[in-house]
Tab-separated table of C-alpha atoms in Angstrom:
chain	number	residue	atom	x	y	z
A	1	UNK	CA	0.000	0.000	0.000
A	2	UNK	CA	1.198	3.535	-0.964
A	3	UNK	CA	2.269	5.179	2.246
A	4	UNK	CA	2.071	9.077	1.250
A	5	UNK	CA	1.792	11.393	4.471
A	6	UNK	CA	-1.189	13.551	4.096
A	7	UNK	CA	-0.251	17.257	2.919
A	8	UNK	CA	-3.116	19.551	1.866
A	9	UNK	CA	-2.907	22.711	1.122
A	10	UNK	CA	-5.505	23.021	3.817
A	11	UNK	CA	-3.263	21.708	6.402
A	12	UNK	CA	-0.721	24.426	5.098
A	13	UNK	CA	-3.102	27.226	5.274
A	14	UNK	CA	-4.027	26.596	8.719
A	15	UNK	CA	-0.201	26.071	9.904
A	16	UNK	CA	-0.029	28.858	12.487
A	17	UNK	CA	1.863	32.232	11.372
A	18	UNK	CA	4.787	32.184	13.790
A	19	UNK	CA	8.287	30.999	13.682
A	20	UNK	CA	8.601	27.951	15.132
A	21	UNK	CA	10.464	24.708	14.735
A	22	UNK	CA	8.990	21.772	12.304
A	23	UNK	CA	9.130	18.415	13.443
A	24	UNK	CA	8.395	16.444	10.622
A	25	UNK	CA	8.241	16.833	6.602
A	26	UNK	CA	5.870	15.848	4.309
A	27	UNK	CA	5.478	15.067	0.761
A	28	UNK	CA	1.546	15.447	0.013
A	29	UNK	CA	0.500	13.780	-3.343
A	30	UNK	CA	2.445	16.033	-6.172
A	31	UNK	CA	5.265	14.283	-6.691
A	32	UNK	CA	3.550	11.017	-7.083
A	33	UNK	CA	1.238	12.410	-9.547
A	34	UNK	CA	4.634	13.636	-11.691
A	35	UNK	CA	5.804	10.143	-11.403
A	36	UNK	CA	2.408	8.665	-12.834
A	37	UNK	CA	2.922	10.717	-15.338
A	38	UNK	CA	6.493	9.809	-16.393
A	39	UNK	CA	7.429	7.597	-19.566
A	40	UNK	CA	8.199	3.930	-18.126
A	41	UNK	CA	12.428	3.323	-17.609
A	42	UNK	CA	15.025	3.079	-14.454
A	43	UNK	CA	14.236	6.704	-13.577
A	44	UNK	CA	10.309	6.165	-12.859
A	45	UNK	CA	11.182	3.007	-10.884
A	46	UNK	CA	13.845	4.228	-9.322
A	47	UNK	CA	11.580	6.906	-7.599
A	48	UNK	CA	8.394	4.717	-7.311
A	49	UNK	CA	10.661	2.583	-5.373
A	50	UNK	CA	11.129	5.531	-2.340
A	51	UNK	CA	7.027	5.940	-2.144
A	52	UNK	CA	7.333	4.256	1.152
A	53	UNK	CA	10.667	6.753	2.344
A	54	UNK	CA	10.632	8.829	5.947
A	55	UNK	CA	10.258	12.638	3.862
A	56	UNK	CA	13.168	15.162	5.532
A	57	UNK	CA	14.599	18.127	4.845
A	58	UNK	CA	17.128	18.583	2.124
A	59	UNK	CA	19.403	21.669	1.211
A	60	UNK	CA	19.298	20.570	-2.414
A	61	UNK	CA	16.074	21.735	-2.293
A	62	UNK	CA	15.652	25.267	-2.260
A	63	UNK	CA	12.511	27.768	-1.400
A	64	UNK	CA	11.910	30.104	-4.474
A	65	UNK	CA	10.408	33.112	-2.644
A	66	UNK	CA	9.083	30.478	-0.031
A	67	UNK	CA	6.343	28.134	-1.899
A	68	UNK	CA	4.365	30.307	-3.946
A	69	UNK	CA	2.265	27.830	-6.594
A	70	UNK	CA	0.161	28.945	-3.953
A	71	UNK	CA	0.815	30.876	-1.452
A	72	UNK	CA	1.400	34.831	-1.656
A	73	UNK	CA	5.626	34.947	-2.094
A	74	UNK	CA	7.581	35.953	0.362
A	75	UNK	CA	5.208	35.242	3.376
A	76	UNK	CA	5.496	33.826	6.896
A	77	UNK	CA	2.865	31.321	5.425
A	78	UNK	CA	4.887	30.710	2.515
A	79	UNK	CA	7.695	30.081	3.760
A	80	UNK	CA	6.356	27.732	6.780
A	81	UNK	CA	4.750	25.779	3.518
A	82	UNK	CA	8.221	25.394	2.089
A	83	UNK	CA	9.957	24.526	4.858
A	84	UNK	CA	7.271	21.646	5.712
A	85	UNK	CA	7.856	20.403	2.423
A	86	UNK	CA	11.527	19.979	2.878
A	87	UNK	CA	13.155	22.483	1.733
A	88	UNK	CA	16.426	23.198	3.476
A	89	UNK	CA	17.345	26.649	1.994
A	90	UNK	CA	15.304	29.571	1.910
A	91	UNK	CA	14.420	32.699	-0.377
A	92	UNK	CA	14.082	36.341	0.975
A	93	UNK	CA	14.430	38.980	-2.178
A	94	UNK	CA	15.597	41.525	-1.108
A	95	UNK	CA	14.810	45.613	-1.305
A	96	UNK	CA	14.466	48.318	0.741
A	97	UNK	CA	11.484	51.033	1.960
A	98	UNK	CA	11.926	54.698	1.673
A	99	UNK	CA	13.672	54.824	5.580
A	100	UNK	CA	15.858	52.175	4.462
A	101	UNK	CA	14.576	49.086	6.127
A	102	UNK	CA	15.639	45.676	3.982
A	103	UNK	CA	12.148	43.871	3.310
A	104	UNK	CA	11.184	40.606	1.428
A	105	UNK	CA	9.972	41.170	-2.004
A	106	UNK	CA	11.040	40.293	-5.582
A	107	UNK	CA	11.293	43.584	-6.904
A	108	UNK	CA	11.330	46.978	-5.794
A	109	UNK	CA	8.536	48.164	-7.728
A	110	UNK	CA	6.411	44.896	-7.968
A	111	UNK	CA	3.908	46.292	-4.759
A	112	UNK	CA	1.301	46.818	-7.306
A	113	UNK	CA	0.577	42.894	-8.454
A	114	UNK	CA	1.867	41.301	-5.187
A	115	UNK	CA	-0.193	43.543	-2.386
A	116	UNK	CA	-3.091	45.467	-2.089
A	117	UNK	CA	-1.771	48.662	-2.445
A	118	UNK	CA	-3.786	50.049	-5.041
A	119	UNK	CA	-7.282	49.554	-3.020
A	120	UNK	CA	-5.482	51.778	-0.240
A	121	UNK	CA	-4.991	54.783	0.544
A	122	UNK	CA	-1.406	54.040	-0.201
A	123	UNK	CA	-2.421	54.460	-3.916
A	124	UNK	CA	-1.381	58.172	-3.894
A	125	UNK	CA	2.182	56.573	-3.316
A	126	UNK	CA	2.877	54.845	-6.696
A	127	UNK	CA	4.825	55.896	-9.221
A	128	UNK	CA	2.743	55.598	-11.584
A	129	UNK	CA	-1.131	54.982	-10.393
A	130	UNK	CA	-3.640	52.701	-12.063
A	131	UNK	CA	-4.683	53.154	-15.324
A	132	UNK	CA	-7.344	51.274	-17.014
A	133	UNK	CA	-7.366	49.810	-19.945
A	134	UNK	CA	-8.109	51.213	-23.166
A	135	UNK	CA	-8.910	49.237	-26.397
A	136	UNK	CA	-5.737	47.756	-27.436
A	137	UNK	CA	-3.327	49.594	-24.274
A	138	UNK	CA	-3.427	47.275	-21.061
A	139	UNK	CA	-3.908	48.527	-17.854
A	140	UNK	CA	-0.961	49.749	-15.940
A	141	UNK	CA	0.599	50.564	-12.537
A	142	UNK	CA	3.616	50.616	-10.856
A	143	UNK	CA	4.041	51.081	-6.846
A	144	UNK	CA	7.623	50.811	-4.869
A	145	UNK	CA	9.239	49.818	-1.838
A	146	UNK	CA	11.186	53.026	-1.991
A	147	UNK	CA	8.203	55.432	-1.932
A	148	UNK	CA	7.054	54.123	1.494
A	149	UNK	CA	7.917	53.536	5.135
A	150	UNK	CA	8.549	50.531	6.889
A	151	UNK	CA	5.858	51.421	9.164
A	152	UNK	CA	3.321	52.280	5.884
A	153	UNK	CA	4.630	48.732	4.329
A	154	UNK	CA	3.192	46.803	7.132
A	155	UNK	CA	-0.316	48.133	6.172
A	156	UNK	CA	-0.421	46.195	3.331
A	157	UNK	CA	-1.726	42.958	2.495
A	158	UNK	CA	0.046	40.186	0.397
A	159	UNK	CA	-1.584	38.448	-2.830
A	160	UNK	CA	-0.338	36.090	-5.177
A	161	UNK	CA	1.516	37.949	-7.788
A	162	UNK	CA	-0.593	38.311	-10.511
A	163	UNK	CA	-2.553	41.608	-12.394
A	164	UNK	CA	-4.877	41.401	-15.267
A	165	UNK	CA	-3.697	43.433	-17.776
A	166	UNK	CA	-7.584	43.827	-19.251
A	167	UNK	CA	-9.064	45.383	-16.443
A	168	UNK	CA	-10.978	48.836	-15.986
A	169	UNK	CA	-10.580	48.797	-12.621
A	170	UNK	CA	-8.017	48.285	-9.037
A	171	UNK	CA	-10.476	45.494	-8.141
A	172	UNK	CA	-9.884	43.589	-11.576
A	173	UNK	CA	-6.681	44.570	-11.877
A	174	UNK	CA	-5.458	43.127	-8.610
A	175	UNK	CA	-7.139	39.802	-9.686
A	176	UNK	CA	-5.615	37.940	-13.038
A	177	UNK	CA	-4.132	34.767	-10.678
A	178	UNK	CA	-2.835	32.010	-13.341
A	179	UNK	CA	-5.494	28.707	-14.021
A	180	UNK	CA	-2.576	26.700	-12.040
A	181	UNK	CA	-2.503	28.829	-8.778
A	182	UNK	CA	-5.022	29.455	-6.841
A	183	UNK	CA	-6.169	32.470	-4.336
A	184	UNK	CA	-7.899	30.015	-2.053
A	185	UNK	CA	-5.386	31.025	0.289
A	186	UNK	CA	-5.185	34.718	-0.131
A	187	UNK	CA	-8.641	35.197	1.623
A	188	UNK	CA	-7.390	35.687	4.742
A	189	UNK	CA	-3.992	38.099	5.239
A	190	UNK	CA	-0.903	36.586	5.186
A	191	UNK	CA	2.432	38.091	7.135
A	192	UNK	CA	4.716	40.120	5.383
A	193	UNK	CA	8.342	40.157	6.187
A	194	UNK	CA	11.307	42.184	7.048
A	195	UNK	CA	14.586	40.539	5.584
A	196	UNK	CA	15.345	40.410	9.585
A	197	UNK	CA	12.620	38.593	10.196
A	198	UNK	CA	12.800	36.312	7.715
A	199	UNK	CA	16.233	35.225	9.284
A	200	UNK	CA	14.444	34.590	12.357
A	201	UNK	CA	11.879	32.923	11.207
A	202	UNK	CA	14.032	30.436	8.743
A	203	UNK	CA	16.632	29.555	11.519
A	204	UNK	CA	13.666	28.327	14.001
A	205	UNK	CA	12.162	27.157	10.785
A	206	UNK	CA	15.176	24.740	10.459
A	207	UNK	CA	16.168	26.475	7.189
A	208	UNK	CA	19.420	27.883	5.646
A	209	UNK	CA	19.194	31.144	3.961
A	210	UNK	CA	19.850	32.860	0.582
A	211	UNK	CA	18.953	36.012	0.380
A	212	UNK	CA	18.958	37.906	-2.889
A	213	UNK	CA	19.995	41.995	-2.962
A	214	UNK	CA	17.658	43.112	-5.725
A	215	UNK	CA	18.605	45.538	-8.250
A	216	UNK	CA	16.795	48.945	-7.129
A	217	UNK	CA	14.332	50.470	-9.370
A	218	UNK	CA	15.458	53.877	-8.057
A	219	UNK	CA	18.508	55.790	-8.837
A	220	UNK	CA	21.583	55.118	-6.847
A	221	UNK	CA	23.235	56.451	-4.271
A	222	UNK	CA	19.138	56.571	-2.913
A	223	UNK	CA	18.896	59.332	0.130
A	224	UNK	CA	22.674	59.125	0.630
A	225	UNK	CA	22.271	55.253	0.363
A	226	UNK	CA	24.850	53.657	-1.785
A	227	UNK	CA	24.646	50.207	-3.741
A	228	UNK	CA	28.396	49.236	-1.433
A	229	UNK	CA	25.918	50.711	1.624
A	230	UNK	CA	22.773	48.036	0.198
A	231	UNK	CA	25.478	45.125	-0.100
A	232	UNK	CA	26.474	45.314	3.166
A	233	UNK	CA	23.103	46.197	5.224
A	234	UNK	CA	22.561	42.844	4.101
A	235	UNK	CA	25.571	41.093	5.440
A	236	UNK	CA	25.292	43.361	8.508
A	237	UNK	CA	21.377	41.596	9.446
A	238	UNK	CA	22.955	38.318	9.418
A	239	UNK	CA	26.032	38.947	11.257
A	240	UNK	CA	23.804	40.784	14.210
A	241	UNK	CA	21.419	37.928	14.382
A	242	UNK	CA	24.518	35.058	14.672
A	243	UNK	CA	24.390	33.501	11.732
A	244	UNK	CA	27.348	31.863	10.311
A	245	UNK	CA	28.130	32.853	6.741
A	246	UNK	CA	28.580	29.331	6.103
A	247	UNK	CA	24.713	28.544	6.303
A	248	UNK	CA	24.143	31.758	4.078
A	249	UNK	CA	24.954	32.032	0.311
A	250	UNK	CA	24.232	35.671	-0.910
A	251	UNK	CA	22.868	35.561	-4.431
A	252	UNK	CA	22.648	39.126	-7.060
A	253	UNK	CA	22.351	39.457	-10.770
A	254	UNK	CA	24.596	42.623	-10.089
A	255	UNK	CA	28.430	40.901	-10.310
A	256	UNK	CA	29.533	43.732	-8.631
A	257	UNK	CA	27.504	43.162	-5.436
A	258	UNK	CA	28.910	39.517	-5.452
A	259	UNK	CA	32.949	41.089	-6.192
A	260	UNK	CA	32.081	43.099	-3.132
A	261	UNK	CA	31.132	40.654	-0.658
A	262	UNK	CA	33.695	38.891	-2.162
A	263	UNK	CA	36.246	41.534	-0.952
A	264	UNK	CA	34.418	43.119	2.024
A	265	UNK	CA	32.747	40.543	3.586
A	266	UNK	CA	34.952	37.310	2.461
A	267	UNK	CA	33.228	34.827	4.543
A	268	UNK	CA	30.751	35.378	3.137
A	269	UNK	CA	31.793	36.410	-0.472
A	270	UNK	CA	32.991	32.698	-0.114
A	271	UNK	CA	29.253	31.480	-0.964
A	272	UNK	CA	28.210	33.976	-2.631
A	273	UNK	CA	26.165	33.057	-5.696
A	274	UNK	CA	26.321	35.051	-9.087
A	275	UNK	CA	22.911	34.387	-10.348
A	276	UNK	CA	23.296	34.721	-14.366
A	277	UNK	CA	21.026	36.341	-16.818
A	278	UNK	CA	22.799	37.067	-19.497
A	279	UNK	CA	20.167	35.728	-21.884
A	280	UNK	CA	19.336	39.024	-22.421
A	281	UNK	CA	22.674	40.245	-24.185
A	282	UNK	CA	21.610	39.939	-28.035
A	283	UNK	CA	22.497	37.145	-29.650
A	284	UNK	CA	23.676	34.916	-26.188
A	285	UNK	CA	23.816	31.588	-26.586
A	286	UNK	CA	24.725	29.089	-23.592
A	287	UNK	CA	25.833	26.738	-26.017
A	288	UNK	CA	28.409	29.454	-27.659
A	289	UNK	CA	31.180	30.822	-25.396
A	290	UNK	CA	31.724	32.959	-27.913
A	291	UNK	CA	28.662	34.698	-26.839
A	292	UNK	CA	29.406	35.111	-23.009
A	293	UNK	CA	30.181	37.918	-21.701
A	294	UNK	CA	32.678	36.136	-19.100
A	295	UNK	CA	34.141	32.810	-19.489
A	296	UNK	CA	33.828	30.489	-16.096
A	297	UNK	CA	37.373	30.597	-15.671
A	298	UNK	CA	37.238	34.197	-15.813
A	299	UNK	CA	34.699	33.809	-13.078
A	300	UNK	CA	36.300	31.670	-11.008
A	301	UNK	CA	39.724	33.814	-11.082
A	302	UNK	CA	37.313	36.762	-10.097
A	303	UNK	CA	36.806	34.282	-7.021
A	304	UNK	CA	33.337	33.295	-7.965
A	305	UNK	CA	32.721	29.839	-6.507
A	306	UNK	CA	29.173	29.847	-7.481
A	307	UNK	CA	27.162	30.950	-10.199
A	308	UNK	CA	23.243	30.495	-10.241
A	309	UNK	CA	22.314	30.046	-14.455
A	310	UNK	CA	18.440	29.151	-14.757
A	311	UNK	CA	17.650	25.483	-15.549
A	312	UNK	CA	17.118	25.807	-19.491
A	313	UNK	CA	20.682	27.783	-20.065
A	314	UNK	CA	22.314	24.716	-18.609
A	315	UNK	CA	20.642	22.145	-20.581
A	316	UNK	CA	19.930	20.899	-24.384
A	317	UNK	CA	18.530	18.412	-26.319
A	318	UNK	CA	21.220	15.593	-28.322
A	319	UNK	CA	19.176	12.728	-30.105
A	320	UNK	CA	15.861	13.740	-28.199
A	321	UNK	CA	17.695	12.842	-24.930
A	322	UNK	CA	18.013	15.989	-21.982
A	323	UNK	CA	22.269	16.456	-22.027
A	324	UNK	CA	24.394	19.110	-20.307
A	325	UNK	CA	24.722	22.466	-21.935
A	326	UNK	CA	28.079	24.140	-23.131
A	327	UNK	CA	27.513	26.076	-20.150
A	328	UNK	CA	26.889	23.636	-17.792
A	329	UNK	CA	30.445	21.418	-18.719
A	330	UNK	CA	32.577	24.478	-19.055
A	331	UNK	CA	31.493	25.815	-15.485
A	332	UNK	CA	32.308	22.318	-14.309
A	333	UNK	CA	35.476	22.447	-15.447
A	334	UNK	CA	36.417	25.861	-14.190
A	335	UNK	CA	35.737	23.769	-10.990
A	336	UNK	CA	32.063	26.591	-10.136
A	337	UNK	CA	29.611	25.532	-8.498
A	338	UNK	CA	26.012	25.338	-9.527
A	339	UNK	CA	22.704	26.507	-8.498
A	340	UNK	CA	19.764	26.723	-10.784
A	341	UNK	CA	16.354	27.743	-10.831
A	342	UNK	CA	13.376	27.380	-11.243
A	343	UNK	CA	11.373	24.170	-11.197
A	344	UNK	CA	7.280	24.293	-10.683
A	345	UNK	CA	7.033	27.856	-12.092
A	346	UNK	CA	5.821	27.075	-15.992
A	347	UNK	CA	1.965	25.301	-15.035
A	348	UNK	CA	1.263	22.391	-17.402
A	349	UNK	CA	4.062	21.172	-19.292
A	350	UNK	CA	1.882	19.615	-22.244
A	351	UNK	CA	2.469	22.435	-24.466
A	352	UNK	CA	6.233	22.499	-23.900
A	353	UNK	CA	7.051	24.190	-20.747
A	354	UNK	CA	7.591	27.802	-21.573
A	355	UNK	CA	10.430	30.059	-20.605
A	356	UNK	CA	11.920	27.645	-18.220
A	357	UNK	CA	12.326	24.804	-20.876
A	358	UNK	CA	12.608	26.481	-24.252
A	359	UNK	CA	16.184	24.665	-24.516
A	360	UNK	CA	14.114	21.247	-24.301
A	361	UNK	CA	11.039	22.016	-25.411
A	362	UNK	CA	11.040	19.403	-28.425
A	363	UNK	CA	11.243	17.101	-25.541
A	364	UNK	CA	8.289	18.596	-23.393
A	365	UNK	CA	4.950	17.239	-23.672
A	366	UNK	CA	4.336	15.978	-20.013
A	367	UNK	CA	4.374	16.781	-16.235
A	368	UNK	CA	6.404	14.147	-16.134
A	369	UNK	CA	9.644	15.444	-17.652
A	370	UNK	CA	10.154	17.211	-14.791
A	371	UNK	CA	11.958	14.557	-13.212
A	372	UNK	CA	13.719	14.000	-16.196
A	373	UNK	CA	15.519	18.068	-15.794
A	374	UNK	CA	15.797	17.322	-12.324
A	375	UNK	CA	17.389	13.896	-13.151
A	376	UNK	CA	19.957	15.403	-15.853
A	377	UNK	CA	20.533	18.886	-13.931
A	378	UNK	CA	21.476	16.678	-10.141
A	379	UNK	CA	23.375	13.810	-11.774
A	380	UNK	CA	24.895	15.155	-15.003
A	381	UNK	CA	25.279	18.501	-14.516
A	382	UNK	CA	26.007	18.511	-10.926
A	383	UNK	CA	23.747	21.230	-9.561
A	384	UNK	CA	23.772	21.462	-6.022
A	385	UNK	CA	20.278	22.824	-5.465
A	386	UNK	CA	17.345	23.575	-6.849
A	387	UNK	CA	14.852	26.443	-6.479
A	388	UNK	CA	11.054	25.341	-6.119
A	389	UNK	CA	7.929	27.259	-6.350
A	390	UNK	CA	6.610	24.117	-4.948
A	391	UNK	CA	9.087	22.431	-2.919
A	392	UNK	CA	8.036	18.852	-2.196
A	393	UNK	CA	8.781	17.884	-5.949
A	394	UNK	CA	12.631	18.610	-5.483
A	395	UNK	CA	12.518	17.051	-1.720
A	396	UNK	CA	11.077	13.813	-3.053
A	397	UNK	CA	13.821	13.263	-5.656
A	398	UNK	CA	16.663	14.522	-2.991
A	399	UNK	CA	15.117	12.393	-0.313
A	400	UNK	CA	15.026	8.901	-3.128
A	401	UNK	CA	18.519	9.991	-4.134
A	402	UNK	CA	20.681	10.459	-0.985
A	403	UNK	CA	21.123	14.283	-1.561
A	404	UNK	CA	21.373	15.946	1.741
């Protein structure tokens, strides 16, 4: 008999909203349904042979802004959902408020499709305020960190992170969740976070951290507040709290934020993570280093011992079969270590995955490949974690696998 210990949403929703230690893990029934959904070989019986395993935490998998396929990102409720499901490592983005205070959120300016500030009287705040939409011109918005207070952030309420781009009005617009999520749990409040309270909460959580400094959307030096002065506010939280650098790996776009930590905070600059997207440079290809704007041996004399591509730029497709990318071997043998992300952030594969898979999308046409990346990015590329909107699907293969 299928031993699967019983995680619902449901139970996850009415996990209290307070730091506080987890005694157990728990798989609930999405990986299982991946598996069904697999094509038959040693991979699909290797993992239907660990139905029966004890679940438990595992730092190869990795909280991507805590677990939101369906909770609001970045949340004490998020986050508790990740961490139940095994994930080892957590996600705080990282900006900052008009006084300066370091909060949880993916972007500066993203307040406008992950809270409720345009039904508030926070509205005036934004940057630019709501617009409706207008024949063929979508609606638009954008609200900041960096035009409020700490004290004024608090006010707000979370939301999945979502905005329909049709709408004629705030109530519309702040609706526009994807089929595949859900705002079943959005109807009552969740918790927003400080980035210091998100350490808190992940060390009694049982978690290790990763914290990401996001690029601001306002000019720099901000108020006198430098991007050297950002960098190390960041360090600074961790080191006042007493946490070792070793359980923290600092992750920015920015490779001048990681060169600093590298040379003004060094134990920590030793995990810091240069998280890649140079995808956007015309005419990048991870299978051309030709095409890059640094080589990984360039990187690694820089001293950058990790580097965080995201899972299609280190993959590619060689007789129909999911093989390491150019990328992916070169970094290996420049001796970098890999991080990747993101898994459970595309819906439905059955119409080839999207963004996150357009290396492999010849080879998408199931849920099921899933494990198949996960397979190819843990055993032949040699990532050593994985970032999860959902974590339980990574935790169930790092659990069957030995990966601690």
């Amino acid at each position: 008999m299928l031993r699967i210990i019983a995680i619902t949403t449901a139970t996850l929703a009415a996990a209290p909203a307070v730091a506080q230690t987890l005694d157990r893990v728990e798989y609930g029934p999405r990986p299982f349904y991946l598996i069904d959904r697999m094509e038959d070989g040693p991979l699909k019986d290797q993992l239907q042979s660990c139905q029966n395993q004890e679940a438990s935490m595992s730092s190869f998998s990795i909280g991507h802004r805590g677990a939101p396929m369906q909770f609001p990102e970045h949340t004490v409720e998020s986050n508790r959902a990740a961490a139940l499901m095994g994930a080892g490592i957590l996600e705080c983005d990282v900006t900052f408020t008009a006084d300066l205070e370091l909060v949880c959120r993916h972007t500066q300016n993203d307040l406008h499709t992950t809270t409720n500030i345009l039904a508030t009287p926070l509205a005036s705040t934004c940057i630019t305020p709501f617009t409706p939409a207008n024949g063929d011109t979508s609606a638009t918005a954008e609200c900041r960190t960096s035009e409020i207070t700490l004290d004024e952030y608090r006010n707000l309420t979370p939301k999945m992170d979502a905005a329909d781009g049709s709408a004629t009005t705030v109530e519309a617009y702040l609706g526009g969740t994807a089929g595949w999520r859900t705002d079943l749990y959005s109807a009552e409040p969740a918790m927003l976070m400080t980035h210091a309270e998100s350490i808190e909460l992940f060390r009694d959580l049982g978690a290790r951290f990763t914290p990401e400094l996001k690029s601001p959307s306002v000019e720099m030096p901000f108020n006198g507040f430098t991007q050297e002065d950002y960098a190390q506010k960041l360090v600074d939280e961790y080191v006042a709290i007493g946490i070792p650098a070793s359980d923290v790996w600092l992750q920015s776009f920015n490779l001048d934020d990681v060169l600093y930590w590298i040379e003004a905070a060094p134990d920590f600059g030793a995990q810091a993570v240069y998280l890649m997207d140079e995808y956007d440079i015309e005419g990048y290809s991870p299978m051309d280093a030709a095409t890059w704007p640094n080589t990984m041996e360039e990187l690694k004399a820089m001293g950058v011992n990790y580097i965080a591509p995201a899972t299609w730029m280190l993959v590619t497709l060689e007789g129909g079969e999911i093989v390491p990318s150019e990328l992916a071997i070169q970094a290996k043998a420049a001796d970098l270590r890999i991080i990747t992300w993101t898994i459970e952030r595309s819906g439905p594969l059955v119409n080839g995955g999207g963004w996150y898979y357009q290396s492999i999308a010849d080879a998408v046409n199931s849920d099921g490949v899933m494990y198949e990346l996960i397979d190819v990015l843990a055993q032949d590329v040699g990532v050593e974690g994985i970032f999860s909107d959902w974590p339980a699907t990574v935790t169930y293969y790092a659990n069957c696998m030995g990966l601690e």
